[in-house]
């Protein structure tokens, strides 16, 4: 029997978190947060205003000036501490994540590991990335050039509800390490996870004013936040991302946007079906499919399609649904009644237009108010919305293909390009196929963890799946202003007074020809 969360205990904890950090006063209206496990109210968050945003940005900016003056090794030490602290305090963090999102405990644990890994990586590698670096000068030996990186100022983060810890803290870590202040606007469904995470950051040694949180509705808090900060990071829908990019463009600030996906999985004719079925289960149903990287289109070579389908359906039907803290639960709840309705509409529309449900396809209110069965469909044609639009739930569709070329063509026939996976026993073939898929991350014989968990490599989307990258060098340096300092040791690069311009041009031409022949 699954262990349930004590809603009353969690409510007390959430009210304490709000009292400790919010900028909004008692006269602010409240927004009710609901427990996805039960549909019951948990607590309320303040409905932030533009004035709250202004105050938060001012605090973060002032704190950021002092923070940027600290040696980068001292800043990195905070995140070394966080990497251990988040593991030590994981039980309480998992409870908060689950109470707000309704996800399975193992899915919540995935967020804890993500933050610990990101903190450890940037604490170790970030100082070297931020260190001044020599660059090749215009004239060898005569020109000395150095590249430096300065913080942009204040970074705004607008984070989603599906990974409320990972997609707040893991994005904030490089921004903070680079010397910036951060103002976070978390999703209204999951603000308490962000508040709990802020406490851990402060306990790890982060200055209290450096990381501000303003809760509230996106339409109220988002626009003034974008108007106030120096860089904006957003994870969410493509539609909202376009509006944010437009506002950032008007303000001449840079942004990083991870947006929607309709991710393909390719099962080639030489795939190991055991690996492919496990990958399909993980890729389709982790976090109840509420994952931008989820596999929603599975293209299987016709020679394997029947056996793959049988094994995938059997594996899916063996999954345990539940709403509680038991580690044995495989698939938890969707986030809300509204989101459940969208998933139901997608599946119902597909069935009405001729799709076949192989397993699942129903809500399970006896398990939890927003629980939906892991669902596999076939016979999904191009005119069905589920074929091309992101469902963002525990729903995937199987399509047969006759060749590798057809699989690649159909995988790329989408406006999105976030994640993909390829299953084959030929490593070289897998990597070559992966390189032909138009997606920011492509995994061979894995669903998404291989790429996303490799924090040293960039992660982001092609096409309508976004701009910018998180992780790796790109994920840190995007939060900086690059500066070039060039010293000319022989004086200005211009004709010396007594030398005619023509002679100077001839001399520079000879020098350039010499440099063109140089191996350096």
GROMACS .gro file of C-alpha atoms in nm, residues 13 149 189 202 222 291 347 357 362 395 431 455 482 520:
model
   14
   13UNK     CA    1   0.581   2.364   0.619
  149UNK     CA    2   3.384   3.742  -1.881
  189UNK     CA    3   0.153   2.512  -0.903
  202UNK     CA    4   2.123   2.997   0.165
  222UNK     CA    5   0.640   3.780  -1.610
  291UNK     CA    6   0.858   1.588  -1.988
  347UNK     CA    7  -0.659   1.085  -2.695
  357UNK     CA    8  -0.573   0.236  -2.830
  362UNK     CA    9  -0.856   0.622  -1.951
  395UNK     CA   10   0.071   0.899  -2.425
  431UNK     CA   11   2.577   0.782  -3.431
  455UNK     CA   12   2.625   1.812  -1.802
  482UNK     CA   13   3.238   3.867  -2.310
  520UNK     CA   14   4.990   2.875  -3.647
   0.00000   0.00000   0.00000
